[in-house]
């Protein structure tokens, strides 16, 4: 029970952090909303968000945590961007912002979980290839130490 609470709390923290990072990339990449720069081209592509989704999912303890971390982080980014972004916002262009937010929410709830599951499976596969760490003295038991 304690472990699940700890995992869930960590999932919430990771999702919030990853969502904030994704939101920062999106908003900072657009800059003033008028000038096209290398940063805005980078932020408008899928690469930074795919990397964030892959990292939070691959390091999750379970597939469920991977999906929740990834989807929540991207929902935070989408709704935050259309709330505080430099161009299309709910305040300045509500119809357009609602349309785009709806479409990107669909992506966050359909494609992102699939990508998160793939990243989680890849992370588990990579971890299974690593050599096992020997158990520490506290984990070996309380019996007498072996003779050297």
GROMACS .gro file of C-alpha atoms in nm, residues 3 5 7-9 17 20 28 31 39-40 46 49 56 70-72 78-79 84 86-87 90 97 114 129 144 146 148:
model
   29
    3UNK     CA    1   0.465   0.162  -0.225
    5UNK     CA    2   0.099   0.564  -0.273
    7UNK     CA    3   0.453   0.550  -0.688
    8UNK     CA    4   0.133   0.744  -0.748
    9UNK     CA    5   0.274   1.055  -0.584
   17UNK     CA    6   0.725   1.845  -1.417
   20UNK     CA    7   0.566   2.218  -1.726
   28UNK     CA    8   0.927   2.978  -2.534
   31UNK     CA    9   0.860   3.362  -2.865
   39UNK     CA   10   1.354   2.764  -3.169
   40UNK     CA   11   0.999   2.803  -3.299
   46UNK     CA   12   0.714   1.659  -3.240
   49UNK     CA   13   0.752   1.626  -2.685
   56UNK     CA   14   0.877   0.971  -1.850
   70UNK     CA   15   0.287   1.076  -2.049
   71UNK     CA   16  -0.077   1.160  -2.122
   72UNK     CA   17  -0.110   1.396  -1.825
   78UNK     CA   18  -0.182   2.151  -2.461
   79UNK     CA   19  -0.421   2.326  -2.224
   84UNK     CA   20  -0.103   3.126  -2.184
   86UNK     CA   21   0.176   3.382  -2.736
   87UNK     CA   22  -0.050   3.328  -3.038
   90UNK     CA   23  -0.871   3.105  -2.519
   97UNK     CA   24  -0.803   2.781  -2.946
  114UNK     CA   25   0.044   0.409  -2.741
  129UNK     CA   26   1.952  -0.675  -2.054
  144UNK     CA   27   2.533  -1.564   0.973
  146UNK     CA   28   2.945  -1.677   0.499
  148UNK     CA   29   3.557  -1.600   0.372
   0.00000   0.00000   0.00000
